[in-house]
Amino acid sequence: MSGGPPKGLPSTGPHSLLDMPHPLAGSSSEEAVGGDSTPSPDLLMARSFGDKDLILPNGGTPAGTSSPASSSSLLNRLQLDDDIDGETRDLFVTVDDPKKHVCTMETYITYRITTKSTRVEFDLPEYSVRRRYQDFDWLRNKLEESQPTHLIPPLPEKFVVKGVVDRFSEEFVETRRKALDKFLKRITDHPVLSFNEHFNVFLTAKDLNAYKRQGMALLSRVGESVKHVTGGYKLRSRPLEFAAIGDYLDTFALKLGTIDRIAQRIIKEEIEYLVELREYGPVYSTWSALEGELAEPLEGVSACIGNCSTALEELTDDMTEDFLPVLREYILYSDSMKSVLKKRDQVQAEYEAKLEAVALRKEDRPKVPADVEKCQDRMECFNADLKADMERWQSNKRQDFRQLLMGMADKNIQYYEKCLMAWESIIPLLQEKPEAK
């Protein structure tokens, strides 16, 4: 990421909504609207955002690269991409060192936020502050208020079911730390959000509560205008490109939600199976004490089942700590994108209503009022920012899920290899030994 002021995002230009081309259509717009040969929203979105190379404003990795043949080559490729991207960055943020604080009224966890930067907006080259979850929540709310046209990364869900998940356990705290670290890195990599005033304060202020009390930051003009859009405007219809985005997000969230529910059931069944294995193995060991020639094979089976139990426990932990959090993050991501899409619809509805009011005037050539032009500017700003963020999100999603699925495949391969080796190890013990002459 280069220094200085944020780069301007691509603009849609002065075209009206009806004149805007539909990026999901092929050579003819009719193919995208009707006909039996119309692809599904998933396929349309894949063509629009998946098959073309994206030149991201933050210098990200171009999309559409071919998939490597092996897991190691893919992981190396992803690591190489990160290293290349790191050479152009001027802002680095990490979340680590969680600490538990026990007070009279509450108990909570804080995390150390370390920031290193060469940007002129920072007075020092390095900062280290401590923040709790509600501070991250404050930051996200402020970003939504001040940057309403942009997609704000989601936070991990705050509430957990008491008695089911211990929010102060090492496993839970570490999972949340990773999610909070990813949240800040998403913002850091964004060419606009990373320059936000509230983000700067979050990273540098020693006493964030004092800043909150002072209320220094006001809503931006765009944010204030969107915030005060009344509910009296009704959108006639979304432009085709944004309607396709909405359809894709609905389908995407539905698919991920289904995968998440099934994955949780699989993990639950694996945990139950693990309990059975831990009771199953020792039975062979106690049985071996009663036998003579069978003692050694029975001990071997007991050890084999123990090794399989250990391998299954590792696989279950990997699914819980690595696979499920990514699914949930992207489910929340789709909700965030829908929220921005809804705000865009509100601005378009306001613009259409004001434009219709001008058209109903009895003047021969009614002059377009300044507030209508400003509303059109806001709408075009929403269109440009939303499309740019959607492309960036799609690029990140491709990389994240390639890495996630490759990791899942690798973990399953390791699990079955360990089980195979365990069972193969007892074959010599079970074979008939030739009698001594």
Short mmCIF file of C-alpha atoms in Angstrom, two decimals:
data_model
loop_
_atom_site.label_atom_id
_atom_site.label_comp_id
_atom_site.label_asym_id
_atom_site.label_seq_id
_atom_site.Cartn_x
_atom_site.Cartn_y
_atom_site.Cartn_z
CA MET A 1 0.00 0.00 0.00
CA SER A 2 1.46 3.33 -0.93
CA GLY A 3 1.61 6.33 1.38
CA GLY A 4 -0.13 9.69 1.10
CA PRO A 5 -3.84 10.35 0.68
CA PRO A 6 -6.11 7.50 -0.34
CA LYS A 7 -6.43 6.81 -4.03
CA GLY A 8 -9.75 7.62 -5.62
CA LEU A 9 -11.93 4.64 -6.41
CA PRO A 10 -13.17 4.03 -9.96
CA SER A 11 -16.07 6.28 -10.90
CA THR A 12 -19.18 5.34 -12.82
CA GLY A 13 -19.13 8.73 -14.56
CA PRO A 14 -22.12 10.92 -15.31
CA HIS A 15 -24.22 8.11 -16.80
CA SER A 16 -27.80 7.67 -15.60
CA LEU A 17 -28.92 4.46 -13.94
CA LEU A 18 -30.72 3.28 -17.05
CA ASP A 19 -27.64 3.80 -19.19
CA MET A 20 -25.24 1.91 -16.91
CA PRO A 21 -24.07 -1.32 -18.60
CA HIS A 22 -24.85 -4.59 -16.89
CA PRO A 23 -21.48 -6.18 -16.02
CA LEU A 24 -23.04 -9.58 -15.59
CA ALA A 25 -24.41 -9.72 -19.12
CA GLY A 26 -22.52 -11.29 -22.00
CA SER A 27 -22.56 -9.87 -25.50
CA SER A 28 -26.25 -9.02 -25.21
CA SER A 29 -28.16 -7.54 -22.30
CA GLU A 30 -31.14 -9.69 -23.21
CA GLU A 31 -29.17 -12.79 -22.21
CA ALA A 32 -28.91 -11.48 -18.66
CA VAL A 33 -32.56 -10.62 -18.27
CA GLY A 34 -34.55 -13.43 -19.84
CA GLY A 35 -34.46 -16.62 -21.84
CA ASP A 36 -33.93 -20.22 -20.95
CA SER A 37 -30.17 -19.93 -21.37
CA THR A 38 -29.79 -17.40 -18.51
CA PRO A 39 -27.10 -18.66 -16.13
CA SER A 40 -27.76 -18.86 -12.42
CA PRO A 41 -26.78 -15.92 -10.13
CA ASP A 42 -23.83 -17.96 -8.86
CA LEU A 43 -22.51 -18.44 -12.40
CA LEU A 44 -23.19 -14.85 -13.34
CA MET A 45 -21.26 -13.56 -10.36
CA ALA A 46 -18.45 -15.99 -11.08
CA ARG A 47 -18.18 -14.59 -14.60
CA SER A 48 -18.34 -11.00 -13.42
CA PHE A 49 -16.00 -11.18 -10.47
CA GLY A 50 -14.16 -14.49 -10.83
CA ASP A 51 -12.96 -14.81 -14.41
CA LYS A 52 -11.32 -11.43 -14.88
CA ASP A 53 -8.05 -10.23 -13.44
CA LEU A 54 -8.56 -7.61 -10.79
CA ILE A 55 -6.04 -4.80 -10.43
CA LEU A 56 -6.73 -3.83 -6.86
CA PRO A 57 -6.03 -0.32 -5.54
CA ASN A 58 -4.15 -1.80 -2.59
CA GLY A 59 -1.78 -3.77 -4.76
CA GLY A 60 -3.38 -7.10 -4.00
CA THR A 61 -2.72 -10.31 -5.86
CA PRO A 62 -4.43 -10.44 -9.28
CA ALA A 63 -7.23 -12.94 -9.43
CA GLY A 64 -7.63 -15.72 -11.92
CA THR A 65 -4.27 -17.37 -11.31
CA SER A 66 -4.18 -21.08 -12.07
CA SER A 67 -4.48 -23.49 -9.21
CA PRO A 68 -1.26 -25.34 -8.35
CA ALA A 69 -1.13 -29.10 -8.55
CA SER A 70 -0.15 -29.75 -4.94
CA SER A 71 -0.99 -28.41 -1.49
CA SER A 72 2.57 -27.35 -0.80
CA SER A 73 2.84 -25.38 -4.03
CA LEU A 74 -0.44 -23.59 -3.31
CA LEU A 75 0.58 -22.69 0.21
CA ASN A 76 3.97 -21.51 -1.07
CA ARG A 77 2.23 -19.46 -3.74
CA LEU A 78 -0.04 -17.83 -1.16
CA GLN A 79 2.93 -17.08 1.04
CA LEU A 80 4.81 -15.60 -1.91
CA ASP A 81 1.85 -13.37 -2.71
CA ASP A 82 1.81 -12.12 0.88
CA ASP A 83 5.53 -11.36 0.75
CA ILE A 84 5.25 -9.43 -2.51
CA ASP A 85 2.30 -7.47 -1.18
CA GLY A 86 4.20 -6.76 2.04
CA GLU A 87 6.92 -4.94 0.11
CA THR A 88 4.41 -2.25 -0.93
CA ARG A 89 2.69 -1.80 2.42
CA ASP A 90 3.32 1.11 4.74
CA LEU A 91 1.00 0.10 7.60
CA PHE A 92 1.26 -3.10 9.66
CA VAL A 93 -1.11 -3.99 12.52
CA THR A 94 -1.09 -7.09 14.72
CA VAL A 95 -3.29 -8.29 17.59
CA ASP A 96 -1.66 -10.47 20.25
CA ASP A 97 -1.00 -10.94 23.99
CA PRO A 98 -4.57 -11.35 25.35
CA LYS A 99 -4.85 -10.60 29.08
CA LYS A 100 -7.68 -11.25 31.50
CA HIS A 101 -8.79 -8.39 33.75
CA VAL A 102 -10.85 -9.12 36.86
CA CYS A 103 -12.65 -6.09 38.30
CA THR A 104 -15.35 -5.64 40.92
CA MET A 105 -18.10 -5.17 38.38
CA GLU A 106 -16.89 -7.23 35.42
CA THR A 107 -14.28 -9.54 33.99
CA TYR A 108 -12.97 -8.96 30.48
CA ILE A 109 -10.12 -9.63 28.05
CA THR A 110 -7.87 -7.01 26.46
CA TYR A 111 -5.58 -7.46 23.47
CA ARG A 112 -2.37 -5.69 22.56
CA ILE A 113 -2.56 -3.78 19.27
CA THR A 114 0.87 -3.13 17.74
CA THR A 115 1.08 -0.68 14.82
CA LYS A 116 4.10 0.06 12.63
CA SER A 117 3.84 2.65 9.89
CA THR A 118 5.78 5.15 7.79
CA ARG A 119 2.72 7.25 6.98
CA VAL A 120 2.78 10.96 7.73
CA GLU A 121 -0.56 10.63 9.55
CA PHE A 122 1.28 8.86 12.39
CA ASP A 123 3.55 10.91 14.65
CA LEU A 124 5.57 7.87 15.71
CA PRO A 125 6.83 4.88 13.71
CA GLU A 126 5.38 2.39 16.21
CA TYR A 127 2.49 2.27 18.68
CA SER A 128 1.33 -0.28 21.23
CA VAL A 129 -2.07 0.01 22.92
CA ARG A 130 -4.50 -2.36 24.61
CA ARG A 131 -8.10 -2.71 23.50
CA ARG A 132 -11.09 -4.83 24.55
CA TYR A 133 -13.87 -6.19 22.36
CA GLN A 134 -16.20 -3.22 22.88
CA ASP A 135 -13.45 -0.92 21.52
CA PHE A 136 -13.38 -2.93 18.29
CA ASP A 137 -17.16 -2.66 18.18
CA TRP A 138 -16.92 1.12 18.61
CA LEU A 139 -14.44 1.32 15.73
CA ARG A 140 -16.68 -0.65 13.41
CA ASN A 141 -19.70 1.53 14.23
CA LYS A 142 -17.67 4.67 13.55
CA LEU A 143 -16.46 3.30 10.23
CA GLU A 144 -20.04 2.51 9.23
CA GLU A 145 -21.12 6.05 10.12
CA SER A 146 -18.26 7.88 8.44
CA GLN A 147 -17.81 5.55 5.41
CA PRO A 148 -21.37 4.47 4.58
CA THR A 149 -20.55 3.73 0.93
CA HIS A 150 -17.91 1.14 1.81
CA LEU A 151 -18.04 -2.48 2.97
CA ILE A 152 -16.89 -2.64 6.59
CA PRO A 153 -15.37 -6.00 7.60
CA PRO A 154 -17.39 -7.94 10.20
CA LEU A 155 -16.41 -8.57 13.78
CA PRO A 156 -16.66 -11.99 15.41
CA GLU A 157 -19.97 -12.38 17.20
CA LYS A 158 -19.88 -11.00 20.73
CA PHE A 159 -22.37 -13.20 22.53
CA VAL A 160 -21.85 -16.86 23.28
CA VAL A 161 -24.21 -19.35 24.90
CA LYS A 162 -23.42 -19.54 28.59
CA GLY A 163 -22.63 -23.04 29.77
CA VAL A 164 -21.71 -24.16 26.26
CA VAL A 165 -18.68 -21.98 25.48
CA ASP A 166 -16.34 -20.57 28.11
CA ARG A 167 -15.45 -17.13 26.77
CA PHE A 168 -12.40 -16.99 29.03
CA SER A 169 -10.94 -20.33 27.95
CA GLU A 170 -7.63 -20.28 26.11
CA GLU A 171 -9.19 -21.83 23.01
CA PHE A 172 -12.00 -19.27 22.77
CA VAL A 173 -9.72 -16.29 23.48
CA GLU A 174 -7.22 -17.44 20.84
CA THR A 175 -9.99 -17.94 18.25
CA ARG A 176 -11.30 -14.44 18.97
CA ARG A 177 -7.79 -12.96 18.84
CA LYS A 178 -7.30 -14.39 15.36
CA ALA A 179 -10.65 -12.97 14.25
CA LEU A 180 -9.88 -9.52 15.66
CA ASP A 181 -6.45 -9.59 14.03
CA LYS A 182 -8.04 -10.42 10.68
CA PHE A 183 -10.61 -7.63 11.19
CA LEU A 184 -7.87 -5.01 11.59
CA LYS A 185 -5.84 -6.40 8.71
CA ARG A 186 -8.89 -6.15 6.44
CA ILE A 187 -9.15 -2.46 7.31
CA THR A 188 -5.40 -1.95 6.99
CA ASP A 189 -5.44 -3.36 3.45
CA HIS A 190 -8.31 -1.10 2.35
CA PRO A 191 -7.19 1.98 0.37
CA VAL A 192 -9.85 4.20 1.98
CA LEU A 193 -10.74 2.75 5.39
CA SER A 194 -7.08 2.56 6.44
CA PHE A 195 -6.90 6.38 6.27
CA ASN A 196 -10.01 6.90 8.41
CA GLU A 197 -9.60 9.24 11.37
CA HIS A 198 -11.29 6.85 13.80
CA PHE A 199 -9.01 4.01 12.75
CA ASN A 200 -5.99 6.21 13.43
CA VAL A 201 -7.29 7.07 16.90
CA PHE A 202 -8.07 3.43 17.63
CA LEU A 203 -4.48 2.44 16.83
CA THR A 204 -2.73 5.28 18.63
CA ALA A 205 -4.80 6.74 21.50
CA LYS A 206 -3.63 5.69 24.93
CA ASP A 207 -7.00 6.57 26.45
CA LEU A 208 -9.65 5.67 23.92
CA ASN A 209 -12.45 6.23 26.44
CA ALA A 210 -11.46 9.89 26.76
CA TYR A 211 -11.73 10.24 23.00
CA LYS A 212 -15.15 8.61 23.04
CA ARG A 213 -16.34 11.06 25.71
CA GLN A 214 -15.08 14.08 23.82
CA GLY A 215 -17.01 13.06 20.72
CA MET A 216 -14.40 14.62 18.45
CA ALA A 217 -15.35 12.84 15.25
CA LEU A 218 -18.58 13.90 13.54
CA LEU A 219 -20.34 12.10 10.73
CA SER A 220 -19.05 12.91 7.30
CA ARG A 221 -21.33 14.74 4.90
CA VAL A 222 -22.04 11.58 2.98
CA GLY A 223 -22.67 9.63 6.16
CA GLU A 224 -25.00 12.29 7.55
CA SER A 225 -26.99 12.50 4.34
CA VAL A 226 -27.46 8.75 4.28
CA LYS A 227 -28.34 8.65 7.97
CA HIS A 228 -31.14 11.15 7.50
CA VAL A 229 -32.72 9.56 4.44
CA THR A 230 -36.37 9.21 5.37
CA GLY A 231 -38.36 6.06 4.96
CA GLY A 232 -40.84 7.76 2.65
CA TYR A 233 -38.88 6.91 -0.49
CA LYS A 234 -39.63 3.61 -2.17
CA LEU A 235 -37.20 2.09 -4.63
CA ARG A 236 -38.79 1.10 -7.92
CA SER A 237 -36.16 -1.44 -8.95
CA ARG A 238 -32.46 -2.05 -8.55
CA PRO A 239 -30.21 -1.76 -11.60
CA LEU A 240 -29.47 -5.20 -13.00
CA GLU A 241 -25.87 -5.33 -11.76
CA PHE A 242 -26.84 -4.57 -8.15
CA ALA A 243 -29.86 -6.88 -8.32
CA ALA A 244 -27.48 -9.68 -9.38
CA ILE A 245 -25.16 -8.82 -6.46
CA GLY A 246 -28.10 -9.05 -4.05
CA ASP A 247 -29.20 -12.41 -5.49
CA TYR A 248 -25.65 -13.74 -5.29
CA LEU A 249 -25.27 -12.66 -1.64
CA ASP A 250 -28.56 -14.36 -0.71
CA THR A 251 -27.51 -17.61 -2.36
CA PHE A 252 -23.95 -17.40 -0.99
CA ALA A 253 -25.14 -16.87 2.60
CA LEU A 254 -27.63 -19.74 2.24
CA LYS A 255 -24.97 -22.16 0.99
CA LEU A 256 -22.47 -21.20 3.69
CA GLY A 257 -25.14 -21.42 6.38
CA THR A 258 -25.97 -24.96 5.28
CA ILE A 259 -22.29 -25.95 5.22
CA ASP A 260 -21.80 -24.41 8.67
CA ARG A 261 -24.71 -26.35 10.20
CA ILE A 262 -23.62 -29.66 8.65
CA ALA A 263 -19.97 -29.08 9.68
CA GLN A 264 -21.07 -28.46 13.26
CA ARG A 265 -23.06 -31.70 13.26
CA ILE A 266 -20.05 -33.58 11.87
CA ILE A 267 -17.82 -32.14 14.59
CA LYS A 268 -20.38 -33.06 17.26
CA GLU A 269 -20.52 -36.64 15.96
CA GLU A 270 -16.71 -36.82 15.79
CA ILE A 271 -16.48 -35.70 19.42
CA GLU A 272 -19.00 -38.39 20.43
CA TYR A 273 -17.06 -40.97 18.40
CA LEU A 274 -13.85 -39.82 20.11
CA VAL A 275 -15.40 -40.50 23.52
CA GLU A 276 -16.32 -44.01 22.41
CA LEU A 277 -12.81 -44.68 21.05
CA ARG A 278 -11.24 -43.61 24.35
CA GLU A 279 -13.38 -46.19 26.15
CA TYR A 280 -12.95 -48.77 23.42
CA GLY A 281 -9.15 -48.96 23.30
CA PRO A 282 -8.40 -49.71 26.97
CA VAL A 283 -10.75 -52.73 26.90
CA TYR A 284 -8.29 -54.56 24.65
CA SER A 285 -5.46 -53.68 27.03
CA THR A 286 -7.24 -55.10 30.10
CA TRP A 287 -8.27 -58.15 28.08
CA SER A 288 -4.63 -58.82 27.16
CA ALA A 289 -3.83 -59.51 30.82
CA LEU A 290 -6.00 -62.63 30.63
CA GLU A 291 -4.40 -64.03 27.52
CA GLY A 292 -1.09 -65.62 26.71
CA GLU A 293 -0.20 -65.63 23.03
CA LEU A 294 -2.89 -63.03 22.24
CA ALA A 295 -1.54 -60.54 24.77
CA GLU A 296 0.84 -58.79 22.37
CA PRO A 297 -1.69 -58.43 19.48
CA LEU A 298 -4.35 -57.16 21.89
CA GLU A 299 -1.97 -54.55 23.29
CA GLY A 300 -1.18 -53.57 19.70
CA VAL A 301 -4.87 -53.02 18.90
CA SER A 302 -5.27 -50.94 22.06
CA ALA A 303 -2.31 -48.75 21.05
CA CYS A 304 -3.63 -48.52 17.49
CA ILE A 305 -7.02 -47.24 18.68
CA GLY A 306 -5.24 -44.75 20.94
CA ASN A 307 -3.27 -43.37 17.99
CA CYS A 308 -6.46 -43.09 15.93
CA SER A 309 -8.10 -41.21 18.82
CA THR A 310 -5.25 -38.72 18.93
CA ALA A 311 -5.42 -38.18 15.17
CA LEU A 312 -9.21 -37.66 15.30
CA GLU A 313 -8.85 -35.14 18.13
CA GLU A 314 -6.36 -33.14 16.08
CA LEU A 315 -8.69 -33.19 13.05
CA THR A 316 -11.65 -32.03 15.14
CA ASP A 317 -9.63 -29.19 16.69
CA ASP A 318 -8.53 -28.04 13.24
CA MET A 319 -12.13 -28.01 12.00
CA THR A 320 -13.28 -26.04 15.05
CA GLU A 321 -10.44 -23.52 15.14
CA ASP A 322 -9.71 -23.01 11.44
CA PHE A 323 -12.66 -24.08 9.27
CA LEU A 324 -15.76 -22.86 11.14
CA PRO A 325 -14.48 -19.31 11.91
CA VAL A 326 -13.89 -18.62 8.20
CA LEU A 327 -17.39 -19.79 7.31
CA ARG A 328 -18.94 -17.58 9.96
CA GLU A 329 -16.84 -14.58 8.99
CA TYR A 330 -18.05 -14.75 5.41
CA ILE A 331 -21.67 -15.24 6.48
CA LEU A 332 -21.34 -12.01 8.47
CA TYR A 333 -19.51 -10.45 5.52
CA SER A 334 -22.50 -11.10 3.26
CA ASP A 335 -24.76 -9.41 5.84
CA SER A 336 -22.47 -6.36 5.82
CA MET A 337 -22.57 -6.20 2.03
CA LYS A 338 -26.38 -6.43 2.07
CA SER A 339 -26.45 -3.51 4.51
CA VAL A 340 -24.38 -1.33 2.17
CA LEU A 341 -26.56 -2.40 -0.75
CA LYS A 342 -29.65 -1.34 1.20
CA LYS A 343 -28.14 2.08 1.90
CA ARG A 344 -27.39 2.45 -1.79
CA ASP A 345 -31.03 1.63 -2.55
CA GLN A 346 -32.17 4.35 -0.14
CA VAL A 347 -30.08 6.96 -1.91
CA GLN A 348 -31.35 5.84 -5.31
CA ALA A 349 -34.95 5.96 -4.06
CA GLU A 350 -34.41 9.49 -2.75
CA TYR A 351 -32.87 10.54 -6.07
CA GLU A 352 -35.73 9.06 -8.08
CA ALA A 353 -38.33 10.78 -5.89
CA LYS A 354 -36.65 14.16 -6.19
CA LEU A 355 -36.17 13.76 -9.92
CA GLU A 356 -39.84 12.88 -10.33
CA ALA A 357 -40.83 15.95 -8.32
CA VAL A 358 -38.82 18.13 -10.70
CA ALA A 359 -40.45 16.49 -13.72
CA LEU A 360 -43.92 17.19 -12.36
CA ARG A 361 -43.33 20.92 -12.23
CA LYS A 362 -45.23 22.92 -14.79
CA GLU A 363 -42.13 24.67 -16.09
CA ASP A 364 -41.24 24.07 -19.71
CA ARG A 365 -37.61 23.46 -18.93
CA PRO A 366 -37.34 22.92 -15.19
CA LYS A 367 -33.86 23.48 -13.79
CA VAL A 368 -32.42 20.58 -11.83
CA PRO A 369 -32.05 21.77 -8.22
CA ALA A 370 -28.70 21.53 -6.48
CA ASP A 371 -30.01 19.00 -3.93
CA VAL A 372 -30.97 16.66 -6.77
CA GLU A 373 -27.49 16.91 -8.26
CA LYS A 374 -25.96 16.24 -4.86
CA CYS A 375 -28.19 13.21 -4.45
CA GLN A 376 -27.06 11.93 -7.85
CA ASP A 377 -23.43 12.42 -6.80
CA ARG A 378 -24.04 10.39 -3.65
CA MET A 379 -25.66 7.64 -5.67
CA GLU A 380 -22.75 7.49 -8.12
CA CYS A 381 -20.33 7.45 -5.18
CA PHE A 382 -22.23 4.49 -3.71
CA ASN A 383 -22.20 2.69 -7.06
CA ALA A 384 -18.46 3.12 -7.56
CA ASP A 385 -17.44 2.27 -3.99
CA LEU A 386 -19.78 -0.69 -3.73
CA LYS A 387 -18.54 -2.25 -6.96
CA ALA A 388 -14.90 -1.67 -6.06
CA ASP A 389 -15.38 -3.21 -2.61
CA MET A 390 -17.30 -6.13 -4.10
CA GLU A 391 -14.39 -6.90 -6.43
CA ARG A 392 -11.92 -6.66 -3.56
CA TRP A 393 -14.13 -8.90 -1.42
CA GLN A 394 -14.41 -11.49 -4.19
CA SER A 395 -10.63 -11.51 -4.62
CA ASN A 396 -10.08 -12.00 -0.87
CA LYS A 397 -12.76 -14.69 -0.79
CA ARG A 398 -11.12 -16.69 -3.55
CA GLN A 399 -7.76 -16.63 -1.82
CA ASP A 400 -9.20 -17.36 1.64
CA PHE A 401 -11.28 -20.33 0.50
CA ARG A 402 -8.54 -21.81 -1.65
CA GLN A 403 -6.25 -21.74 1.35
CA LEU A 404 -9.02 -23.02 3.67
CA LEU A 405 -10.03 -25.93 1.44
CA MET A 406 -6.42 -26.86 0.73
CA GLY A 407 -5.75 -26.88 4.46
CA MET A 408 -8.84 -28.99 5.09
CA ALA A 409 -7.77 -31.50 2.44
CA ASP A 410 -4.27 -31.64 3.90
CA LYS A 411 -5.56 -32.22 7.46
CA ASN A 412 -7.86 -35.02 6.32
CA ILE A 413 -5.04 -36.67 4.38
CA GLN A 414 -2.84 -36.51 7.48
CA TYR A 415 -5.62 -38.00 9.61
CA TYR A 416 -6.21 -40.98 7.34
CA GLU A 417 -2.47 -41.54 6.87
CA LYS A 418 -2.00 -41.70 10.65
CA CYS A 419 -4.90 -44.16 11.00
CA LEU A 420 -3.53 -46.27 8.13
CA MET A 421 -0.06 -46.41 9.70
CA ALA A 422 -1.56 -47.33 13.07
CA TRP A 423 -3.52 -50.26 11.69
CA GLU A 424 -0.68 -51.43 9.45
CA SER A 425 1.62 -51.52 12.48
CA ILE A 426 -0.37 -54.35 14.12
CA ILE A 427 -0.48 -56.61 11.05
CA PRO A 428 2.87 -58.31 11.89
CA LEU A 429 1.57 -58.96 15.41
CA LEU A 430 -1.50 -60.74 14.07
CA GLN A 431 0.29 -62.94 11.55
CA GLU A 432 0.95 -66.59 12.43
CA LYS A 433 4.50 -67.09 13.58
CA PRO A 434 6.23 -70.25 12.30
CA GLU A 435 6.72 -72.81 15.04
CA ALA A 436 10.30 -73.42 16.11
CA LYS A 437 11.67 -76.85 15.08
#
